[in-house]
XYZ file of C-alpha atoms in Angstrom:
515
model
C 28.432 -14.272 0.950
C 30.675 -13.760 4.062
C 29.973 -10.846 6.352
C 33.746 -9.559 5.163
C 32.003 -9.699 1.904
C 28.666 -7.732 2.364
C 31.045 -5.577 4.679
C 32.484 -4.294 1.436
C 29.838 -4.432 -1.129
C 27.695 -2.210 1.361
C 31.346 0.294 0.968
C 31.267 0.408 -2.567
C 27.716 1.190 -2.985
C 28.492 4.050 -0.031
C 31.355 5.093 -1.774
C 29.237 5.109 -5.572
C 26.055 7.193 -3.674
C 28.581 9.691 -2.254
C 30.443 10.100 -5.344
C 26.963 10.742 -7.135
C 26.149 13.215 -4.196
C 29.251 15.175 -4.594
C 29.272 15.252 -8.635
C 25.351 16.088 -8.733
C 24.157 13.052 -10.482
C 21.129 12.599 -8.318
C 19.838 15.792 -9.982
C 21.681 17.410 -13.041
C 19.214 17.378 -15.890
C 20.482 15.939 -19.332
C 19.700 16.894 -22.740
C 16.611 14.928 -22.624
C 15.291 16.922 -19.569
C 15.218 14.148 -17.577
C 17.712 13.927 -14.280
C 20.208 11.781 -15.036
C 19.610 9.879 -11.098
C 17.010 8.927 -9.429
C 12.802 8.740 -10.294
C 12.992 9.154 -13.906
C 16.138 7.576 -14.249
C 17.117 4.691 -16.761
C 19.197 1.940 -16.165
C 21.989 3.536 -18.582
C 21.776 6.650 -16.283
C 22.885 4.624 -13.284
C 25.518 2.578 -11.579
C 24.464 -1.402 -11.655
C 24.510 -1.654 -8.024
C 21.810 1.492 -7.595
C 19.875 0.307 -10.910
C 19.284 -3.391 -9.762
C 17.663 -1.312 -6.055
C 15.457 0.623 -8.063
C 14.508 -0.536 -11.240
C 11.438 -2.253 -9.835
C 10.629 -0.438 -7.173
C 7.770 1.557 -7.960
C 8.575 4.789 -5.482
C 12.085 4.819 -6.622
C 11.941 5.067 -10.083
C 8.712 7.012 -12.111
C 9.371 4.616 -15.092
C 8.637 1.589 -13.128
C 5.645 2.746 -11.035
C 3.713 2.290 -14.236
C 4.631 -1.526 -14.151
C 5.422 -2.222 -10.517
C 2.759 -2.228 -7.527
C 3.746 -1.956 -4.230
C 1.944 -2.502 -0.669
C 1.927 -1.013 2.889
C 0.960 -3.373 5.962
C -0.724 -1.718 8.924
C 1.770 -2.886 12.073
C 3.151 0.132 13.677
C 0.191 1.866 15.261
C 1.919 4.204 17.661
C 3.679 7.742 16.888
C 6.313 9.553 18.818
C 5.632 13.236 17.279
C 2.501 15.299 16.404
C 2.634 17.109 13.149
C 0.001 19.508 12.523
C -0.498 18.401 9.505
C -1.835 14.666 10.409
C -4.586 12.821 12.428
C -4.419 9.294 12.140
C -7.691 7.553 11.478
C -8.457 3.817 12.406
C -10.732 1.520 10.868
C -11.873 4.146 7.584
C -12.229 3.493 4.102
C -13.317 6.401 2.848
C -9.783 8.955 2.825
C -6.675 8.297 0.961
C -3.819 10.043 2.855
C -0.724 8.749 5.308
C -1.983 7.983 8.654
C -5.138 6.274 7.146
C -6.122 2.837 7.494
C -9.045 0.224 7.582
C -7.546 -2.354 10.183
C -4.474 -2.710 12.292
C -2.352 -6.178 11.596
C -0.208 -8.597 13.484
C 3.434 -9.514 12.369
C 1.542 -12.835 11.365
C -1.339 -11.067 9.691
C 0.987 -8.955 7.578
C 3.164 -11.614 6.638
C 0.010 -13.356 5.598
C -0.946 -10.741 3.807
C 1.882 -9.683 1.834
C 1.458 -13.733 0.557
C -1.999 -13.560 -0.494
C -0.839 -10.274 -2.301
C 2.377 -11.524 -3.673
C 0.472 -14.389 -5.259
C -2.709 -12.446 -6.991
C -0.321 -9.277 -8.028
C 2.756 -10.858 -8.961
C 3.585 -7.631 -10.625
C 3.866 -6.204 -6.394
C 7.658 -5.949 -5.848
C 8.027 -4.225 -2.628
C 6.358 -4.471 0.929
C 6.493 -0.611 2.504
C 5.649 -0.027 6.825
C 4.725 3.370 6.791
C 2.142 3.579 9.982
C -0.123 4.044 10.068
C 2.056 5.685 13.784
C 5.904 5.255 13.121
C 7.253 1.865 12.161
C 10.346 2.624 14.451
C 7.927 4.039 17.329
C 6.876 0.080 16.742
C 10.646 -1.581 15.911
C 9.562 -4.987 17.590
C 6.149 -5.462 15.452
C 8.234 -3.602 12.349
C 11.071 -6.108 12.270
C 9.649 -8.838 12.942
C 6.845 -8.367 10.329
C 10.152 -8.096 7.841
C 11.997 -11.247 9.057
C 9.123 -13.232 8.504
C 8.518 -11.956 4.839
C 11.935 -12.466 4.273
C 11.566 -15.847 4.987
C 8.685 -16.686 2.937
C 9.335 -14.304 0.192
C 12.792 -13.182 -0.360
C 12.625 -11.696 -3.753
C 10.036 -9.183 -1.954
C 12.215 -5.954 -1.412
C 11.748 -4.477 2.050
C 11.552 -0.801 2.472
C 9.811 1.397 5.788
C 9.257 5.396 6.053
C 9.861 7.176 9.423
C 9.388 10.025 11.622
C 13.192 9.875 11.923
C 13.444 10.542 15.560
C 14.516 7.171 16.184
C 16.257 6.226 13.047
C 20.138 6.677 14.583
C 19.194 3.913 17.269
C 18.090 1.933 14.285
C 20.229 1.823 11.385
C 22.248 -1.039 11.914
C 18.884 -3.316 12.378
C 17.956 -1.742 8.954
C 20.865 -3.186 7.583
C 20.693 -6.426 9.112
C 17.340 -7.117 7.552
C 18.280 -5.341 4.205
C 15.779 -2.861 4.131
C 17.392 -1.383 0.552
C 14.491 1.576 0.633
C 14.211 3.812 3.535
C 12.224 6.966 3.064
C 12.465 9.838 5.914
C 9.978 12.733 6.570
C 12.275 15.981 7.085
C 10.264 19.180 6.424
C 12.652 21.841 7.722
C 16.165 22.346 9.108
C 15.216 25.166 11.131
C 13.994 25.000 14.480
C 11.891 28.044 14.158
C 10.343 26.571 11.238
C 9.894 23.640 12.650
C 8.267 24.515 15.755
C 5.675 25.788 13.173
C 4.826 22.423 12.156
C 5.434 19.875 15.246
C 3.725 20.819 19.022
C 5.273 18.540 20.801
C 7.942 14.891 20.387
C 8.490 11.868 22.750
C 12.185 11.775 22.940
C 13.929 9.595 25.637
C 11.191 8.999 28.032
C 9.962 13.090 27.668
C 7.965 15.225 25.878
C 9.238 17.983 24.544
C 7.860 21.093 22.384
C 8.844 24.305 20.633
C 12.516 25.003 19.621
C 13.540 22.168 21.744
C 11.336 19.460 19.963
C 11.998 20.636 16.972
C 15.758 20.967 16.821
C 15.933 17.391 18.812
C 14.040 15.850 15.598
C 16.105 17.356 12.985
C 19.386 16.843 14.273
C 18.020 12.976 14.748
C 16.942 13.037 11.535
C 19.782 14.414 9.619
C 22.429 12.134 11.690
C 20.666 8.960 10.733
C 20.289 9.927 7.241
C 23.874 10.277 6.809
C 24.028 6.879 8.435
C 21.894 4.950 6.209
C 23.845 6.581 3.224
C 27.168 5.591 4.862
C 25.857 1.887 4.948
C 24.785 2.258 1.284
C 21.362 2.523 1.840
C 18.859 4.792 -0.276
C 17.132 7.279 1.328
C 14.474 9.535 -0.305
C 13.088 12.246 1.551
C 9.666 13.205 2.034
C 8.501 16.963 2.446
C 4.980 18.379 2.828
C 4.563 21.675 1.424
C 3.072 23.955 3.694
C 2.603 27.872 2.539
C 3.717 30.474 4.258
C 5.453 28.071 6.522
C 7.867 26.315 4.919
C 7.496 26.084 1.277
C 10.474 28.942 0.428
C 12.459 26.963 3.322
C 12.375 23.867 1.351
C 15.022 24.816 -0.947
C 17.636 24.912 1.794
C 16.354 21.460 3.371
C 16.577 19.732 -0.330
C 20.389 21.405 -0.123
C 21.060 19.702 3.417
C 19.424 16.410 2.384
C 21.295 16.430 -1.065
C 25.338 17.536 0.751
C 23.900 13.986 2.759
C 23.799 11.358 0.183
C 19.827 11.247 -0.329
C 19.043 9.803 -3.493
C 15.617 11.458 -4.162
C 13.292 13.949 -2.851
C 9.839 14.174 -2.668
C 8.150 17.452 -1.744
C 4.217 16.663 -1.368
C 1.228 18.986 -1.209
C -0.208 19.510 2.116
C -3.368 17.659 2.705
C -5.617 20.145 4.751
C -8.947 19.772 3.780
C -11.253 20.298 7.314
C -13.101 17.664 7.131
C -9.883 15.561 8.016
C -9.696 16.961 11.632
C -6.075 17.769 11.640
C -4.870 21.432 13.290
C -3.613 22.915 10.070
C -7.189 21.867 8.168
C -9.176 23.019 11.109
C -7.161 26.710 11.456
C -7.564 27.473 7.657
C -3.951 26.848 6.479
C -4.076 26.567 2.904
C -2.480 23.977 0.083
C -0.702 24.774 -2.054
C -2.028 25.153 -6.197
C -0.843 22.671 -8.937
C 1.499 25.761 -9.969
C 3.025 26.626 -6.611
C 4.001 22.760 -6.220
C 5.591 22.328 -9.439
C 7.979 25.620 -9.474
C 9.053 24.231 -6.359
C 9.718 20.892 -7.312
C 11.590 22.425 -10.654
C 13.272 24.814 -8.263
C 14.733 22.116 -6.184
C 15.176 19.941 -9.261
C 18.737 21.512 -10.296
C 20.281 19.866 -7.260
C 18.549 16.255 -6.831
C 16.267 14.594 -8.751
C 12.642 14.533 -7.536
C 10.004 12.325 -7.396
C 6.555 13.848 -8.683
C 4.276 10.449 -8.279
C 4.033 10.165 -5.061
C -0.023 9.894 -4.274
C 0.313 10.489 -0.290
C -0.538 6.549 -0.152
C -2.376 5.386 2.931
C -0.674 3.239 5.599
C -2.522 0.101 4.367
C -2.531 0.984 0.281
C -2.180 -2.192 -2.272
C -1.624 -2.164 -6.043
C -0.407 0.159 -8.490
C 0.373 3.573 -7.608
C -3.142 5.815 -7.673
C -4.977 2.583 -7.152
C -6.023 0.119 -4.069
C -6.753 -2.869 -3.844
C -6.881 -3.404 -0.033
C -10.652 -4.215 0.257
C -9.604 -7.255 -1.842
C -7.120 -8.339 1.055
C -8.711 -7.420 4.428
C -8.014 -9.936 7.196
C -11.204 -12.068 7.014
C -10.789 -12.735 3.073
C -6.886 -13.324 4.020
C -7.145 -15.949 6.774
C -9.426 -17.756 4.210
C -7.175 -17.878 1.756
C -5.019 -21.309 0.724
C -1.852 -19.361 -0.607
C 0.299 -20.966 -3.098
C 3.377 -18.405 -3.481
C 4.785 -19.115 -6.414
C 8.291 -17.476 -7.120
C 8.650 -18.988 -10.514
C 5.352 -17.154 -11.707
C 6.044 -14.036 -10.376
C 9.625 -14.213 -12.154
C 7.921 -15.044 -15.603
C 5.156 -12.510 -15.496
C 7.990 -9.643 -14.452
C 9.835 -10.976 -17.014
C 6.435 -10.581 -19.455
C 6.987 -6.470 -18.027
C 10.380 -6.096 -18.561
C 9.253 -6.716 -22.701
C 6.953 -4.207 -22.400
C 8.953 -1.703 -20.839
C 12.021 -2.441 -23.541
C 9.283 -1.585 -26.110
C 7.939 1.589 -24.316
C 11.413 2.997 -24.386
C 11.839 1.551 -27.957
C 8.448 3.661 -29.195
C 9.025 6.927 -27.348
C 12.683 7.116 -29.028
C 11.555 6.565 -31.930
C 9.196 9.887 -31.812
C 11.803 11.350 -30.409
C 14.474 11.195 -32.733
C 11.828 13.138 -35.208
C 11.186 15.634 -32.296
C 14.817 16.351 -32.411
C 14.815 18.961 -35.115
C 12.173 20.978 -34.135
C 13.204 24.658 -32.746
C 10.822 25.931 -30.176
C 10.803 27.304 -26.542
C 7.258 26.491 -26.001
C 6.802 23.820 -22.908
C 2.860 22.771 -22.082
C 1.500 20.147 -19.846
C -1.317 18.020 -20.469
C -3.656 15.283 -19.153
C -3.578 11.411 -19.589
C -6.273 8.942 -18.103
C -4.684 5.578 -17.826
C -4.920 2.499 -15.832
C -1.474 1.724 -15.345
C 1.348 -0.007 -17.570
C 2.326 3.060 -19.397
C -0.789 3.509 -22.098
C -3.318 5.703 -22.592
C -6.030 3.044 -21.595
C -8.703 4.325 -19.340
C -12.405 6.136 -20.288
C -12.524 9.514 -19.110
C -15.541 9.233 -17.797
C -13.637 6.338 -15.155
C -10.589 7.919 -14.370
C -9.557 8.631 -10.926
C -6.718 10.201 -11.725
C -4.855 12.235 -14.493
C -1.011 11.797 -14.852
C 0.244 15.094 -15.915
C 3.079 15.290 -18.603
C 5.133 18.390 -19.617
C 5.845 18.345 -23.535
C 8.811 20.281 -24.756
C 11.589 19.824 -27.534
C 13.512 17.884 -24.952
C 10.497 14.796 -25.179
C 7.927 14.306 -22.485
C 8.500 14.282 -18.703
C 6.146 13.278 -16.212
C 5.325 16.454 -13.747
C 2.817 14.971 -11.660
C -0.994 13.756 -10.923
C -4.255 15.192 -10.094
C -7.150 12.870 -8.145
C -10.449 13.401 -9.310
C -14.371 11.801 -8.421
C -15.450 9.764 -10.883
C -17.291 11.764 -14.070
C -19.738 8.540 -14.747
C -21.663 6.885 -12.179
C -23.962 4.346 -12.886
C -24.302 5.576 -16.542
C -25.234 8.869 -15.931
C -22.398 11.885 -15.941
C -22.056 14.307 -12.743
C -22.030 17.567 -13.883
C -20.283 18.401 -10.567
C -17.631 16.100 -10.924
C -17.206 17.454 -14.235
C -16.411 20.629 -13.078
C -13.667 19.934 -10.452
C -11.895 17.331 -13.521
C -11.457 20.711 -15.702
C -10.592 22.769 -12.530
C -7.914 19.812 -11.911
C -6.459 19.661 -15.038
C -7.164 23.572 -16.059
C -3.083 23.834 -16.630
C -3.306 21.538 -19.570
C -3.519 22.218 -22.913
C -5.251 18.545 -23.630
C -6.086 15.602 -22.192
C -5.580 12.112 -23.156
C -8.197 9.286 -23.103
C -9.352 5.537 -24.179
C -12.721 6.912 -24.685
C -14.725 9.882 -23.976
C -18.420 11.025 -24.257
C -20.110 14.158 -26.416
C -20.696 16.169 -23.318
C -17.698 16.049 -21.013
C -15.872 16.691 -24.440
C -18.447 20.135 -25.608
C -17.061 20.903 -21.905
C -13.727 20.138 -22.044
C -13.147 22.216 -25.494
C -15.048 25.103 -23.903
C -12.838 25.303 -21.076
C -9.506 24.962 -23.879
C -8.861 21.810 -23.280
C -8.370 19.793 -26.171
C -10.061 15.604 -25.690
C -7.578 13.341 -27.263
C -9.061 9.690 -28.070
C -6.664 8.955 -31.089
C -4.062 7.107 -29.440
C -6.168 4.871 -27.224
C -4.346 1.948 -25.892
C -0.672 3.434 -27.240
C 2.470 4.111 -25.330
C 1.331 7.674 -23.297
C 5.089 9.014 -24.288
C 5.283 8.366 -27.582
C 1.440 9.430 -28.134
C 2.077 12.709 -26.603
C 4.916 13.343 -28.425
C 3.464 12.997 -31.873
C 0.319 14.808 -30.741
C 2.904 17.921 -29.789
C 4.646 17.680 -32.931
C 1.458 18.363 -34.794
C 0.615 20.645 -32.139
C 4.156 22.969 -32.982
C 2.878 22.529 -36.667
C -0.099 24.283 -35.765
C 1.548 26.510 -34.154
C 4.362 27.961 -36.811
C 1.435 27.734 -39.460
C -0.932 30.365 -37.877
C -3.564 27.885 -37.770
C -3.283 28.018 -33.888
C -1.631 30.741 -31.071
C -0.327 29.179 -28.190
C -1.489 30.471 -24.795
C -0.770 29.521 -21.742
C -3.354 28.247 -19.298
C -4.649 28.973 -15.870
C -4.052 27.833 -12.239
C -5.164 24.361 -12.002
C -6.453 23.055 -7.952
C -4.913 20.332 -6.287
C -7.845 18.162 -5.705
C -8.321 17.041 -1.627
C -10.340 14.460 -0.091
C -11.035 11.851 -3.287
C -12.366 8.844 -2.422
C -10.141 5.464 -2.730
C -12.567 3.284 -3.813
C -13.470 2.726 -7.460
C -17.086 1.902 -7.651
C-alpha cells in the first residue's frame, strides 16, 4: 500500500472514531447491558476497521482477554513526572503493580524476548512498553525495541502507555511504526486537582511543580490525545482513583477524554498500601472499596464504555491477564533459548480460539434467550475462579483471583476482579487467607468454582455466600446465567429473600507468583 493509500485509510478510521465519539457509541448501553463500543464489545457492535484493532487484543476488548495474553518488556527505565501515587521498584518479584519490575532489557533483549514468548504462548497477541519510567521519557530504546519486533514478528500488534507529557512531540513516530494501541494516564483536568497528585514534571529542560506542572501535563496530554485520534489511532485512558482527591472529578475528565475521540476508559483503584513506599501509602491516603470503584465506573459508563479488567499489570507482566509468566522468560533462560518463531502455528492455534469463542457466544445466547422473559429488577454480583479461556475451571482453594460478574435480566456483565493469597498451600488451608477471600468477594451473592473443600465452603455459606461447583469446566456466562434463573425462581417462590450484601475490600499487595 502507497503512502497516498495509508494516508486515507488512517482518515476513514479518524473520521469512523469521531463519528462514534460524537453519536456516543463508545458508551451507550444496549438492551443487553453491554456498551455497544469498546471492552465488552462484539464484533457486530463495531465498525470492521475498529473490530479487526481490537478483537484480539486483550486490554481492548473484555471478551478477548479471556483468550488473548499479552506482554510488557522492561526498556524505558526513566520518568519525566512524579506521581504520588508510584515508586518504581527495580529488580523485585514480589509486588504486582505499574512501575514494578524484575530486570531492565535492551532493545535486543526485548526483541528476544517477545520471540521466546511469541513461540511458547502463541495465544500472546500484543507486545505493551509501559515502564517501568515512561516509554516516551525513553523514545530511542522504545522505538527501536518496536522496529525490531516488527521485523521479526509482524503479526505481533504494537501498543505503549505514557505519562503523556511528551506524546504531541511523538505522534507521528507512533504512526510510523503502527502502534494501533496507545493508552494515556490522565487523572484530572484541573490544575488544582492535579497539583494534588503530581509534585513536580521535567518539561523542556526544567522542572516544574504546583499549578504550573500540572496544567503543563494536561494540556500536553489532552493535545496529543486528540492527535492520535485524528491519525486514527485508539486511545484508552487510564485513571487512578484517588478519594477525596479526585474520584468525584473523574466524571468531568471521562467527559473531556470522551468530546476527544478516546475509545475506552479505565478508572483503576489506587494502590496505596505502605509497605510500597510511595507518598500517598506512606501519608495514609486511602483506596477506594469494591463499591466506591464500581458506582464510579457505572457513573462514567453512560458516556464511554469502560474497561473493568484491568489488573494494574507490572512493567514486565507475561501471559494472560491476572497471571505471569515472566519468571519463565528472564534474560538468562532467554539468551539460552534456540527460538523457532513459527507464524503458521500461532495462526492455527488462534484459529483453534476463535472456535471456542464462536461457541462461548453460541452457549451464553442460548441461556439467554430463556432469561428473556423473566420480569425482575433485582441485579447481584458474584464470584468466579477460573484460569482463563472463559470457564469456570480453577479450585478455589488455587485461585488468585475472582472475576466478578453482575447478573441481571439483561444477561451477565463482567464488573471487575478481586486478587486474593492463595487459600491452599502445600495441602493445608490458611485460615487467614480464608478470611480476606470472603472479605474480597463479601459483595457477592455466590461464588463459582472447579472444586472446593468442606471447610472454606461451612465458611463461605456462613458468611452468605453461596459455593457453586456444578458447572465446573462450563462457559462462566452461560453457567451464571442458569444458576440466576433458578436463583429468581427461588426468589418469586418464597423459598429464598433476596438481600443485598456488604462492602467488599479491594485486596492490595498480592503476591504475583503462583506457588
Amino acid at each position: 500500500m502507497d503512502e497516498a493509500s495509508l494516508a486515507g485509510s488512517a482518515v476513514d478510521i479518524g473520521e469512523t472514531m469521531q463519528a462514534i465519539a460524537e453519536h456516543k457509541g463508545c458508551g451507550a448501553s444496549g438492551g443487553s447491558g453491554k456498551a455497544s463500543c469498546g471492552s465488552q464489545a462484539g464484533q457486530g457492535d463495531l465498525p470492521t476497521e475498529i473490530w479487526e484493532k481490537v478483537k484480539n487484543h486483550p486490554c481492548y476488548s473484555e471478551e478477548a482477554h479471556h483468550h488473548y495474553a499479552r506482554m510488557h518488556v522492561a526498556v524505558a527505565p526513566s520518568c519525566n513526572i512524579q506521581c504520588n501515587y508510584c515508586n518504581r521498584k527495580f529488580d523485585c518479584a514480589n509486588e504486582s503493580r505499574p512501575g514494578v519490575v524484575s530486570e531492565k532489557l535492551t532493545p535486543e533483549q526485548a526483541a528476544k524476548k517477545v520471540l521466546a514468548v511469541a513461540s511458547t504462548v502463541p495465544q500472546m497477541t500484543v507486545l505493551g512498553i509501559a515502564g517501568p519510567g515512561d516509554p516516551l521519557a525513553n523514545p530511542k530504546k522504545t522505538f527501536m525495541t518496536f522496529e525490531l519486533v516488527a521485523k521479526a514478528a509482524p503479526d505481533i500488534k504494537l501498543c505503549l502507555s505514557t505519562n503523556g507529557l511528551m506524546l504531541p512531540d511523538h505522534v507521528d513516530t507512533i504512526a510510523r511504526f503502527k502502534i494501533d494501541h496507545v493508552t494515556i494516564t490522565i487523572n484530572m483536568v484541573h490544575p488544582e486537582i492535579g497539583a494534588k497528585i503530581y509534585p513536580w514534571i521535567f518539561y523542556n529542560h526544567k522542572r516544574h511543580t504546583g499549578l504550573e506542572a500540572a496544567k503543563i501535563l494536561n494540556d500536553r496530554q489532552l493535545q496529543g490525545l486528540e492527535m492520535l485520534t485524528e491519525r486514527g489511532i485508539l486511545c484508552k485512558i487510564n485513571s487512578v482513583m484517588i478519594p477525596g482527591i479526585n474520584d468525584q472529578h473523574l466524571v468531568e475528565v471521562n467527559k473531556a477524554v470522551k468530546s476527544r475521540g478516546a475509545f475506552l476508559h479505565n478508572i483503576m483503584p489506587l494502590i496505596s498500601a505502605p509497605e510500597h513506599g510511595t507518598v500517598f501509602g506512606l501519608n495514609g491516603q486511602r483506596a477506594p472499596t469494591a463499591q466506591e470503584l464500581k458506582a464510579l465506573q457505572d457513573a462514567c459508563e453512560g458516556e464511554m464504555s469502560m474497561m473493568r479488567h484491568c489488573r494494574q499489570c507490572r512493567a514486565d507482566a507475561v501471559g494472560l491477564l491476572g497471571e505471569d509468566r515472566s519468571a519463565e522468560f528472564t534474560t538468562e533462560k532467554v539468551m539460552a533459548m534456540d527460538v523457532n518463531y513459527d507464524l503458521q502455528m500461532r495462526k492455527a492455534y488462534q484459529a483453534k480460539v476463535e472456535e471456542e469463542r464462536v461457541a462461548k457466544v453460541a452457549a451464553e445466547q442460548e441461556e439467554l434467550a430463556e432469561l428473556a422473559s423473566e420480569m425482575s429488577d433485582i441485579k447481584l454480583l458474584v464470584a468466579v475462579a477460573t484460569k482463563g479461556t472463559g470457564l469456570i475451571n480453577e479450585h478455589f482453594g488455587h485461585a488468585k483471583e475472582f472475576q466478578v460478574y453482575e447478573l441481571s435480566t439483561t444477561g451477565a456483565k463482567f464488573v471487575g476482579h478481586r486478587r486474593v493469597d492463595h487459600y491452599c498451600r502445600g495441602g493445608y488451608g490458611e485460615e487467614e487467607s480464608l478470611a480476606t477471600i470472603i472479605r474480597a468477594i463479601n459483595d457477592c451473592h455466590a461464588v463459582f468454582v472447579a472444586k472446593i473443600g468442606g471447610c472454606p465452603k461451612s465458611n463461605l455459606l456462613k458468611a452468605g455466600i453461596e459455593p457453586v461447583d456444578q458447572y465446573a469446566h462450563e462457559f462462566i456466562e452461560k453457567s451464571a446465567i442458569a444458576w440466576f434463573k433458578s436463583y429468581l425462581a427461588k426468589v418469586q417462590s418464597g423459598e429464598i429473600q433476596h438481600v443485598e450484601r456488604g462492602e467488599a475490600a479491594i485486596r492490595q499487595g498480592a503476591l504475583i507468583s503462583a506457588a
